Short mmCIF file of C-alpha atoms in Angstrom, two decimals:
data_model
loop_
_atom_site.label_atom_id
_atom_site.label_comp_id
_atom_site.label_asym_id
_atom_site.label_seq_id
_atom_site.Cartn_x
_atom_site.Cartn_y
_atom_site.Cartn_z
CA UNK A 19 35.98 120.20 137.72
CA UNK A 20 33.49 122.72 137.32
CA UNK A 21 32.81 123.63 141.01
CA UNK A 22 36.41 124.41 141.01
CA UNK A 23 35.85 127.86 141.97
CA UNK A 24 32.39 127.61 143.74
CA UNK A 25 33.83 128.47 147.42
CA UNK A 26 35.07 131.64 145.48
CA UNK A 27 31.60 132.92 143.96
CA UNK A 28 29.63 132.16 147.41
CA UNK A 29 32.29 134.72 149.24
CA UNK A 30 32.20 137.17 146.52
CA UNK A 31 28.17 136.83 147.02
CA UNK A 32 28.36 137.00 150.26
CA UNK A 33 30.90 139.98 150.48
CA UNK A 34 28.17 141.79 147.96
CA UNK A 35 25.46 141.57 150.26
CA UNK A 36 27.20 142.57 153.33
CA UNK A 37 28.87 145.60 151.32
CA UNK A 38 25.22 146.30 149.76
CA UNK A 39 24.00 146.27 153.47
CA UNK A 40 26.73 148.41 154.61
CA UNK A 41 26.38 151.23 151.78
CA UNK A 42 22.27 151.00 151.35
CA UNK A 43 21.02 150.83 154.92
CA UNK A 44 20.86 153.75 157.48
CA UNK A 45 20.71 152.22 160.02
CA UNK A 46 23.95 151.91 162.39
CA UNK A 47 23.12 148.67 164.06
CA UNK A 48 22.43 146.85 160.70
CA UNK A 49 25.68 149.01 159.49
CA UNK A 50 27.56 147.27 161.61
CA UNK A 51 25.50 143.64 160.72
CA UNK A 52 26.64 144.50 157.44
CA UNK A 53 30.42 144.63 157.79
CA UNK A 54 30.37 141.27 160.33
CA UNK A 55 28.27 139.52 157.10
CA UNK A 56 31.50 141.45 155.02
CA UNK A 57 34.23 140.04 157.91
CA UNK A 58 32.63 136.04 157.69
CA UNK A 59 32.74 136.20 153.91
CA UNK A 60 36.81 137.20 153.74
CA UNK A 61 37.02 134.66 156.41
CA UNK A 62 36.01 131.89 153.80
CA UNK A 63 38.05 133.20 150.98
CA UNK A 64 41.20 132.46 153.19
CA UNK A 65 40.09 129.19 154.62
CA UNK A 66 39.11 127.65 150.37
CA UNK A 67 42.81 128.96 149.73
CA UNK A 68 44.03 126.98 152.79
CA UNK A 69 42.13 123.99 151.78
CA UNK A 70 43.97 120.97 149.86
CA UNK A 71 41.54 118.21 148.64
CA UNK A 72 41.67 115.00 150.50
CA UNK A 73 44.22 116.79 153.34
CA UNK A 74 43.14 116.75 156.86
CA UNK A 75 43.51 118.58 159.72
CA UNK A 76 46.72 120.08 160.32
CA UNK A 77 47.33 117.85 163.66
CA UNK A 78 49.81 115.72 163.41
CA UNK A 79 48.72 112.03 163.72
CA UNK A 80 50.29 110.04 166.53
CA UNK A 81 50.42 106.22 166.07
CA UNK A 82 50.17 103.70 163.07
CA UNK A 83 49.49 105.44 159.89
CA UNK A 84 47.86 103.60 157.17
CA UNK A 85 48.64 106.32 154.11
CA UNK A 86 52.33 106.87 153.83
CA UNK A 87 52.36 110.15 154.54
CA UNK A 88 49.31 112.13 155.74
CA UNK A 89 48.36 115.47 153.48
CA UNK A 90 47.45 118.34 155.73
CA UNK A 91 45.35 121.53 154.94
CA UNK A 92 47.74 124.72 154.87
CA UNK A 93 47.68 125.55 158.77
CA UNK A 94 48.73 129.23 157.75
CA UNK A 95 45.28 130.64 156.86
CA UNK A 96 44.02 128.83 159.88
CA UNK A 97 46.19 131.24 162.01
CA UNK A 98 45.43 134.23 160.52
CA UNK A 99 41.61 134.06 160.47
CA UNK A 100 41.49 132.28 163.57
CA UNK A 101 42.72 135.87 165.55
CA UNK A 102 41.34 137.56 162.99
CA UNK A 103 37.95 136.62 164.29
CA UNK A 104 38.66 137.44 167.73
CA UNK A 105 40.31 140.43 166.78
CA UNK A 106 36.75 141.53 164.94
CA UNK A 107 34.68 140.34 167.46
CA UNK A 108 36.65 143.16 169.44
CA UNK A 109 36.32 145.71 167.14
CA UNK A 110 32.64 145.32 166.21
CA UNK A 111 32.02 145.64 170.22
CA UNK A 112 33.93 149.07 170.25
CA UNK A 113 32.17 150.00 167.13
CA UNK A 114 28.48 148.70 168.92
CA UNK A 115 29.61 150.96 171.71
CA UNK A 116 30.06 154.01 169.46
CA UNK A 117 26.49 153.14 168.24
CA UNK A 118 25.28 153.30 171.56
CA UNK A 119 26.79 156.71 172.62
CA UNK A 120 25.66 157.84 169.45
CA UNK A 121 22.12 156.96 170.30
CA UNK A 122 22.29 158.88 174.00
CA UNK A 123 23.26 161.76 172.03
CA UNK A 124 21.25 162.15 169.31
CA UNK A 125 18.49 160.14 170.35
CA UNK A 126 18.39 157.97 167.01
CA UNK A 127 20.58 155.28 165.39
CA UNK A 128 19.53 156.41 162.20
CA UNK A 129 22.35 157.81 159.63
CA UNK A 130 19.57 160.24 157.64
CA UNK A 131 18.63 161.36 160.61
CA UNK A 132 21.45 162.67 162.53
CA UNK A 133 22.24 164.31 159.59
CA UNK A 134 19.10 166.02 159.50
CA UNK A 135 19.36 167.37 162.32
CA UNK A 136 23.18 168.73 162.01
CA UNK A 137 21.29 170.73 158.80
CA UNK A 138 18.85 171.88 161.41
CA UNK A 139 21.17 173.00 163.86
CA UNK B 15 26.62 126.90 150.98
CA UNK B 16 23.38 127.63 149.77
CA UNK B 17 21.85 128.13 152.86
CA UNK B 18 24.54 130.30 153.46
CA UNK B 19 23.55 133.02 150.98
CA UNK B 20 19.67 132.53 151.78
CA UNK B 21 20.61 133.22 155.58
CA UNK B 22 22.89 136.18 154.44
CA UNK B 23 19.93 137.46 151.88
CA UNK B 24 17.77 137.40 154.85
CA UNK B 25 19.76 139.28 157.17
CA UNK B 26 20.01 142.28 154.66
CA UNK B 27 15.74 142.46 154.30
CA UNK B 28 14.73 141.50 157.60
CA UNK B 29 13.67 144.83 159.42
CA UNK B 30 13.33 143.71 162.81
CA UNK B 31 17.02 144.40 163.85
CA UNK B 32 16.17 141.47 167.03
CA UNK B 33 15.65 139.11 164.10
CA UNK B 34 18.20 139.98 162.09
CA UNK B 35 20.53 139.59 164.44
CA UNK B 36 19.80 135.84 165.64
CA UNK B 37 20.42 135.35 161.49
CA UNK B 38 23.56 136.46 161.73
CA UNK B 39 24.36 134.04 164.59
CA UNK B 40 22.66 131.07 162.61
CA UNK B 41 24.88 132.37 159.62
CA UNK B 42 28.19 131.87 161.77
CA UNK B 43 26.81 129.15 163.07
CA UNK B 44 26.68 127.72 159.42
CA UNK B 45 30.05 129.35 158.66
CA UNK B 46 31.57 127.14 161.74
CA UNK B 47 29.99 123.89 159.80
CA UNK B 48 31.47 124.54 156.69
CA UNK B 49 35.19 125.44 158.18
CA UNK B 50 35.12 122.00 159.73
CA UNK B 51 34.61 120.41 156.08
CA UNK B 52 37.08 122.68 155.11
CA UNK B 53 39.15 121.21 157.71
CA UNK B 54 40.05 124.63 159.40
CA UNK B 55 38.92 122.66 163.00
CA UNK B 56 40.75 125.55 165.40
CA UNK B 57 39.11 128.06 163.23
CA UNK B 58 35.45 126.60 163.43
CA UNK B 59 36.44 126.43 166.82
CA UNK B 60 36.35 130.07 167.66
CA UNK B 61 33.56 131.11 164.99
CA UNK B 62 31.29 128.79 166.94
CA UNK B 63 32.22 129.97 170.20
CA UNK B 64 32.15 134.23 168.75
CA UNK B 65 30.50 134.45 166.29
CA UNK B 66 27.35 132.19 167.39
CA UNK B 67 28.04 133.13 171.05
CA UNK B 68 29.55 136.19 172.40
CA UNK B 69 28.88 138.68 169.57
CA UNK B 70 25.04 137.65 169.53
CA UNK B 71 24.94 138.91 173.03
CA UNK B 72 26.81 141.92 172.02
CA UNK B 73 24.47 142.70 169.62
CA UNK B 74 21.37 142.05 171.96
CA UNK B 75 23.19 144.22 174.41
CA UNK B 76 23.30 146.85 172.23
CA UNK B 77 19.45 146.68 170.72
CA UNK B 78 18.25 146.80 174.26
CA UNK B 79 20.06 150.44 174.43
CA UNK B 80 18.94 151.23 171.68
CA UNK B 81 16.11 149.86 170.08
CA UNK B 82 15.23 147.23 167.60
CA UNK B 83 12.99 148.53 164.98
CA UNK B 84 14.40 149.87 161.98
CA UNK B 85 12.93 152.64 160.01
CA UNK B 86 10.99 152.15 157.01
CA UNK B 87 13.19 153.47 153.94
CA UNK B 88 12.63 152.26 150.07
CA UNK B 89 13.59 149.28 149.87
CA UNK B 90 15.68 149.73 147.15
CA UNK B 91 19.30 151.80 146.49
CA UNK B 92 20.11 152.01 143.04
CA UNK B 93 23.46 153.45 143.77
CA UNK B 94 25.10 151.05 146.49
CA UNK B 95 23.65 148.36 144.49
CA UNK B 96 25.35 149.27 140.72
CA UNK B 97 28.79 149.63 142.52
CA UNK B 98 28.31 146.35 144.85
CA UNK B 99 27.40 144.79 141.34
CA UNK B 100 30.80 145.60 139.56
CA UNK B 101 32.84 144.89 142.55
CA UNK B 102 31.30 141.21 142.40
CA UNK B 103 31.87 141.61 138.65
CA UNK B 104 34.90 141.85 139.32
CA UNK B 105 36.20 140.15 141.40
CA UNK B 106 34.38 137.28 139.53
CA UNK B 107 36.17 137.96 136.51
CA UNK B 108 39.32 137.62 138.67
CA UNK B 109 38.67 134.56 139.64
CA UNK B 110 39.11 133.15 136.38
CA UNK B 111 43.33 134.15 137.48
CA UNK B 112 42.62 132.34 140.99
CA UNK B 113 44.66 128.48 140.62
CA UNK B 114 41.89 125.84 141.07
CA UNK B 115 40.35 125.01 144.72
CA UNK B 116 41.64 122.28 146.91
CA UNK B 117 45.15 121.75 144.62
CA UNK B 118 48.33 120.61 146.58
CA UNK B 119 50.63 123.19 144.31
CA UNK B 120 48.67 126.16 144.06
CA UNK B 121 51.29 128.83 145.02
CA UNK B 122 49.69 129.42 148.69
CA UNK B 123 50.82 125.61 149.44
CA UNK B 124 54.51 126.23 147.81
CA UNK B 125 55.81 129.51 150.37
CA UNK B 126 56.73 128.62 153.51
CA UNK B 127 53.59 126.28 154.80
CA UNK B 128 55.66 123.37 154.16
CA UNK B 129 58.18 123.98 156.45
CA UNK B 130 55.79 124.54 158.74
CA UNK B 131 54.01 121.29 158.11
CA UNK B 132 57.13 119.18 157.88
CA UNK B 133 59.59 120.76 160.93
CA UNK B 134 56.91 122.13 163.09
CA UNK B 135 56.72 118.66 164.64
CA UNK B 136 60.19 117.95 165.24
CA UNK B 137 61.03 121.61 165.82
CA UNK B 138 58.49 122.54 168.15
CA UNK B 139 57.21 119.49 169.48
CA UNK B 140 53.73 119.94 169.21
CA UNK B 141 51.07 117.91 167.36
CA UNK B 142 48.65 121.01 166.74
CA UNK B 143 50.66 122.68 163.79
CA UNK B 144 47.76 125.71 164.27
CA UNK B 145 49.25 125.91 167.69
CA UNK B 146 52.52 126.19 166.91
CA UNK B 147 52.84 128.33 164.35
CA UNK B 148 50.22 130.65 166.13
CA UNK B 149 52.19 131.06 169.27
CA UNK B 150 55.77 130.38 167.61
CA UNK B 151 56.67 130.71 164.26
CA UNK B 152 54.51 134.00 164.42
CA UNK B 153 54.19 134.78 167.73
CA UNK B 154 54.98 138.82 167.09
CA UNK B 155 51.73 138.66 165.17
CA UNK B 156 49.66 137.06 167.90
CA UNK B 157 51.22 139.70 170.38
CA UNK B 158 50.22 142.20 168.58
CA UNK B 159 46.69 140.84 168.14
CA UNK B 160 46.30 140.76 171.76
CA UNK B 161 47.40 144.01 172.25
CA UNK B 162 44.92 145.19 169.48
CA UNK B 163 41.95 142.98 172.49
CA UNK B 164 43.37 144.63 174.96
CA UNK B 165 42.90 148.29 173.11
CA UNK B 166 39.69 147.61 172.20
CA UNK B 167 38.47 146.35 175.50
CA UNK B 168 39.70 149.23 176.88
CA UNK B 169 38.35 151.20 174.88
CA UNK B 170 34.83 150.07 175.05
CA UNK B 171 35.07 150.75 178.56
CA UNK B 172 36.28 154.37 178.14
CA UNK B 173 33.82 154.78 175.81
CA UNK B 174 30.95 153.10 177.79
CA UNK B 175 31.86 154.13 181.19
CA UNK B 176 32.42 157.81 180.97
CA UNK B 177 29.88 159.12 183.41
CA UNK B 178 27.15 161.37 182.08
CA UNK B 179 26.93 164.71 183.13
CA UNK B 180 23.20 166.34 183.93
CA UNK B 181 22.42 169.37 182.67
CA UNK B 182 20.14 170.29 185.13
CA UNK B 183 21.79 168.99 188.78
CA UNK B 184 24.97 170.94 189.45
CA UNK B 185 26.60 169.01 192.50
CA UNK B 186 26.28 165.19 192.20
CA UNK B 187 27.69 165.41 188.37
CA UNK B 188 28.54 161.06 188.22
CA UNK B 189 26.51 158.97 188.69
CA UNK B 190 28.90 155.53 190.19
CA UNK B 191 28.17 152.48 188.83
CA UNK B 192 27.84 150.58 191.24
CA UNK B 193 24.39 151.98 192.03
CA UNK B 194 22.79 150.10 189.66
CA UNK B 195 21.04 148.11 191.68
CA UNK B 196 18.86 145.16 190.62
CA UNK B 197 15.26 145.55 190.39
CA UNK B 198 14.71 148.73 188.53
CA UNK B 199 12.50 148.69 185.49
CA UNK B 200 14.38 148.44 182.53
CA UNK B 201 17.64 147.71 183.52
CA UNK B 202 19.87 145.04 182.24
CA UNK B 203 21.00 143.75 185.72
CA UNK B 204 17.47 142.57 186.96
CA UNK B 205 17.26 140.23 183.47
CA UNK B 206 17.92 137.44 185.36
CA UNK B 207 14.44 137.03 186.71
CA UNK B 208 14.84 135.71 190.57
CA UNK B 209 11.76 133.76 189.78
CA UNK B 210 12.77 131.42 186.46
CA UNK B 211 13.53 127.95 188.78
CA UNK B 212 14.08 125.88 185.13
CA UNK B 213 17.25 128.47 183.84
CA UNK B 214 18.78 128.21 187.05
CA UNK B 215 19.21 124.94 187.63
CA UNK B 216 20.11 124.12 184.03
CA UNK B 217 22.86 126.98 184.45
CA UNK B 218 24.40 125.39 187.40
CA UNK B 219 24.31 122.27 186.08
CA UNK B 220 26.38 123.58 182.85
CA UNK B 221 28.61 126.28 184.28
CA UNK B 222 31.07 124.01 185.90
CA UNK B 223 31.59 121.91 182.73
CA UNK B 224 31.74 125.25 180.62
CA UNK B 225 34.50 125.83 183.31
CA UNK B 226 36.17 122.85 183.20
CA UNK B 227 35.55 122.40 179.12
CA UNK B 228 37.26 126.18 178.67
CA UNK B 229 40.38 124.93 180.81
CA UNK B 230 40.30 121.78 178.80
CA UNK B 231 40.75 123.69 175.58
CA UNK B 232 43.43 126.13 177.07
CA UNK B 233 45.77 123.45 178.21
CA UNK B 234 45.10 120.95 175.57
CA UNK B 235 45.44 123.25 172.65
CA UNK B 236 49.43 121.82 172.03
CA UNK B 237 47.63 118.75 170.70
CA UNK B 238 43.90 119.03 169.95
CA UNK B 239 41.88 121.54 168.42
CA UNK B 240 41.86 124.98 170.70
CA UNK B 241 44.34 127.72 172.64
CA UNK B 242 44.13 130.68 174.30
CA UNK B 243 41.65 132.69 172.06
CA UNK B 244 38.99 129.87 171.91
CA UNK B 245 39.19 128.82 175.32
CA UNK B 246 39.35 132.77 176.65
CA UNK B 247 35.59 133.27 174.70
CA UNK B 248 34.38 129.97 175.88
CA UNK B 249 35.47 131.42 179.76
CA UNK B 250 33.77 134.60 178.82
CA UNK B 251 30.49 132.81 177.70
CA UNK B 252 30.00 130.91 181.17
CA UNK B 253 30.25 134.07 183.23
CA UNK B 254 28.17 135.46 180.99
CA UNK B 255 25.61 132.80 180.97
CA UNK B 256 26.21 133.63 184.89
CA UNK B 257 25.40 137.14 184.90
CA UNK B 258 22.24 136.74 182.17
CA UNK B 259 20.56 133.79 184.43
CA UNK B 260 20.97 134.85 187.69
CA UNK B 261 22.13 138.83 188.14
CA UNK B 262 25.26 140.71 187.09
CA UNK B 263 25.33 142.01 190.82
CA UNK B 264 26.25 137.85 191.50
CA UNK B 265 28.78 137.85 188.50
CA UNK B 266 30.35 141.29 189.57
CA UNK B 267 30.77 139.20 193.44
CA UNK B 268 32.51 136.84 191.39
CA UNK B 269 34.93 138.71 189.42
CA UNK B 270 34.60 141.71 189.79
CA UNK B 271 35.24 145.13 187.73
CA UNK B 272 38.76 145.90 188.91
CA UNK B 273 39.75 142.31 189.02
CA UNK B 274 39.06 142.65 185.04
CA UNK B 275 41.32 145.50 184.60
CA UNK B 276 43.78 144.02 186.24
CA UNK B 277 43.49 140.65 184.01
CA UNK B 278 42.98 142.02 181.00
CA UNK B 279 46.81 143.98 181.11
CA UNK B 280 48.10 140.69 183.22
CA UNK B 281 47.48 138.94 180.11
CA UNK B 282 49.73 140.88 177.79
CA UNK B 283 52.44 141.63 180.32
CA UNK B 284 51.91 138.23 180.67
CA UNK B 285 52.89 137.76 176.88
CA UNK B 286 55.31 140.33 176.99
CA UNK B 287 56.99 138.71 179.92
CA UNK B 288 57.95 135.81 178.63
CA UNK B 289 59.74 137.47 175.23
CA UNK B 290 62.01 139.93 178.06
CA UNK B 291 62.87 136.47 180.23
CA UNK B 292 63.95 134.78 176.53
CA UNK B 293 65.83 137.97 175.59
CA UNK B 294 67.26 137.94 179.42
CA UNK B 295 68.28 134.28 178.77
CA UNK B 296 70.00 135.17 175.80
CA UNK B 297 67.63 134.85 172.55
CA UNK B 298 65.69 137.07 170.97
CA UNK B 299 62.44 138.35 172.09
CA UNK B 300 59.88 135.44 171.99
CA UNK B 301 62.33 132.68 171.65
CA UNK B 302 61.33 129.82 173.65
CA UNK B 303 64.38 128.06 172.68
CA UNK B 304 66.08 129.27 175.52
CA UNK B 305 63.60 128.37 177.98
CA UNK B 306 64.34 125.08 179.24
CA UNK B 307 67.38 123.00 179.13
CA UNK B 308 66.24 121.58 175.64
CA UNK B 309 64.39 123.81 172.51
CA UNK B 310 61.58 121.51 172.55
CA UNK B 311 61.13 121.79 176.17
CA UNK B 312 61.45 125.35 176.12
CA UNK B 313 58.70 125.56 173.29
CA UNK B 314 56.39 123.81 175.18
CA UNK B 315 56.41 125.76 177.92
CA UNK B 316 56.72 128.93 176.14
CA UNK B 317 53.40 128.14 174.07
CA UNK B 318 52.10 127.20 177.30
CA UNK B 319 52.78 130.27 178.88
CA UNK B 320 52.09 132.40 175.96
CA UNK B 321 48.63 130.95 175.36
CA UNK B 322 47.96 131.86 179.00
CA UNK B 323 48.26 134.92 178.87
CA UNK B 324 46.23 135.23 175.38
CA UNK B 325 43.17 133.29 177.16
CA UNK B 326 43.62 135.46 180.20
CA UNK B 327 43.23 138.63 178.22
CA UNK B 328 41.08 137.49 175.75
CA UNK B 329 38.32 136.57 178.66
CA UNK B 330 39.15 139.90 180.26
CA UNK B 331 38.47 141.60 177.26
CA UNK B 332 35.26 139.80 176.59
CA UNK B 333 33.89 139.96 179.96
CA UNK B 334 34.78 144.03 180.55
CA UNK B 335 33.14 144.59 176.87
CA UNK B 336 29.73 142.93 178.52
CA UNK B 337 29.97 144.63 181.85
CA UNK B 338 30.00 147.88 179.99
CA UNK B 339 27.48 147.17 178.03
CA UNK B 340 25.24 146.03 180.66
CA UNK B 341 26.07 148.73 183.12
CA UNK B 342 25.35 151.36 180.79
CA UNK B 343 22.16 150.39 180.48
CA UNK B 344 21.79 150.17 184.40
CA UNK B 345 23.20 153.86 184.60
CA UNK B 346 20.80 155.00 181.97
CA UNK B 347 17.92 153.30 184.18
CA UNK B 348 19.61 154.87 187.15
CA UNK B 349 18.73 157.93 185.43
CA UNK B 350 15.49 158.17 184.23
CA UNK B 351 14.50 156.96 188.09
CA UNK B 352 15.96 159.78 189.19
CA UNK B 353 14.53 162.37 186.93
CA UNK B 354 11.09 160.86 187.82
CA UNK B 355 11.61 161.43 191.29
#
């Protein structure tokens, strides 16, 4: 099967762009857009290694079965990247906050900037 | 998939930062979708509910403190881009080691995922296997991840609440926060517009069933999709939707500031709690065994309990992050009235 490791080459795309973002842009807000984009992409790595083709979901089924025995997806990565995204959503607000102090202080969000100015000083 | 990367590719050029951030809720959005197919239901679950919800509003929180154009800079970085190149090189070449997507013996499937797929039910007693092995089989981790929401709300609110000190007044050095009134120019707390008749009945109409949808998914999370974390997020987003239509002065009369603190640490002692009564009734710490009269029994209500207290926390959490957010900008606005004055 060809697409065999297609889930694989969309999260390493996807973990490019939000590294690119992270490293190339100056900005702290997009910074931070950057690493989220980086976060969802690690997120879907885990869930294509949890994945088993033609399982379902890991709940078990009450009742009459018609298969003989139902195959479900690993629910381990499910665990992990479930708190996992809770977990980030945390941390991205304490880093947002950060930006925000950062901006009262120096009056700028901008990386090149504050740095500027430290040179300055 | 596709759409995937063009939403991603988007996010990374668009300079508006307003705009780029409603991509990156359509690209969770999309994210959710494709967990669902991937039959990770819980997990869709709570990137729906976050990542589409509650961080958007973060992030709009935070661009109305701060501003939401970016600066012009060349658009390209040869740098960044050369090493995000051979990391993607990679890591591509190392997927050629990876065993083959969606295979019932690659070695993730072989470890110990089968026991908890085959005794889980028996052992536990609950139909959602996410569930159980969540609040469980690894319940130390989940303890430890609400302690690391409980850290962080807190410290947003350290962070965010530290009151400013002037420069130029000597005596009245804080400004409290509860004078952020509604009505002043610019601040956060007079977004909900007094005047909008359509958002206000369309947000009583929904509130309740957010409400009673939230509780749904906290006590039904043994045997559907759902638990503490989603249904804690999806309590956050209705008091938020509260506060945003009509005024956070309304949502503070509700549940207010110190009624957060003391939630958001009720939750882990909460947590906590039950792993001292389990080592008090003679197991270890977090073994629900010991419970009830019966192990199943005692599971049950120990995932009961323990999800509790994550959904407590994990609304807590959620709600003080907002409430700091939105005050600040209501103390900044306090500010700038006085200065004019």
């Amino acid at each position: 099967m060809s697409f065999g490791f297609f889930n694989y080459w969309v999260f390493i795309i996807l973990l490019m762009i939000g590294l690119y973002t992270v490293m190339s842009r100056s900005n702290l807000v997009k910074k931070m857009i950057g690493l989220s984009l980086f976060q969802i992409s690690v997120f879907l790595f885990y869930i294509s290694m949890g994945k088993i083709s033609g399982g379902t979901a890991p709940i078990v089924v009450d009742g009459p079965l018609d298969t003989a025995a139902p195959i479900y997806s690993n629910p381990l990565p499910h665990v992990l990247i479930l708190t996992a995204i809770v977990v980030g959503i945390a941390t991205t607000a304490l880093g947002l906050s950060l930006v925000v102090r950062i901006r009262e202080s120096f009056g700028t969000i901008d990386e090149e900037e504050i740095l500027e100015m430290k040179d300055g000083a | 998939m596709l759409l995937l990367i063009a939403g991603t590719m988007s996010v990374l050029f668009v300079r508006n930062l307003f705009v780029a951030t409603m991509l990156l809720g359509i690209v969770s959005f999309i994210m959710a979708l494709i967990f669902i197919s991937l039959d990770a239901v819980d997990v869709a679950f709570t990137e729906a509910a976050v990542g589409a919800g509650i961080s958007t509003v973060l992030y709009i929180g935070t661009l109305a403190l701060v501003g939401s154009q970016e600066k012009d800079q060349p658009k390209f970085a040869a740098g960044p881009l050369v090493i995000c190149l051979a990391v993607g090189a990679v890591l591509y070449y190392a997927t050629y080691e990876m065993p083959r997507f969606g295979e019932a013996n690659n070695p993730v499937h072989t470890h110990v995922a089968p026991r908890y797929i085959n005794d889980s039910p028996t052992e536990i007693g609950v139909p959602n296997m996410v569930t159980s092995v969540l609040a469980s089989y690894r319940g130390y981790d989940t303890f430890g991840e609400t302690t690391v929401i409980f850290a962080a709300g807190i410290g947003v609110l350290l962070i965010l609440r530290q009151r400013r000190r002037r420069k130029n007044e000597d005596d009245e050095t804080d400004v409290p926060l509860d004078e952020g009134k509604t009505g002043r120019s610019g601040s956060l707390t007079g977004l909900g517009s007094q005047h909008d008749l359509i958002p206000h009945v369309i947000a009583k109409l929904l509130i309740p069933f957010i409400f009673v949808f939230a509780l749904y998914v906290q006590f039904h999370g043994d045997y559907g999709p759902g638990g503490g974390f989603q249904a804690g997020v999806i309590f956050a987003a209705g008091i938020i939707l509260y506060a945003l239509v009509f005024s956070l002065d309304y949502a503070r009369s509700v549940v207010s500031e110190r009624a957060i603190l003391f939630l958001i640490s009720a939750g882990v002692l909460l947590y906590g709690g039950v792993g001292v009564v389990s080592m008090m009734l003679g197991g270890n710490f977090l073994d629900y065994n010991v419970l009830a009269s019966d192990p199943v029994a005692g599971q049950h209500l120990g995932i009961l309990l323990v999800e509790l207290g994550v959904g407590i926390t994990v609304t807590a959490a959620m709600l003080a992050i907002f409430y700091a957010f939105v005050g600040r900008a209501d103390l900044i606005a306090a500010k700038a009235e006085q200065e004019e004055n």
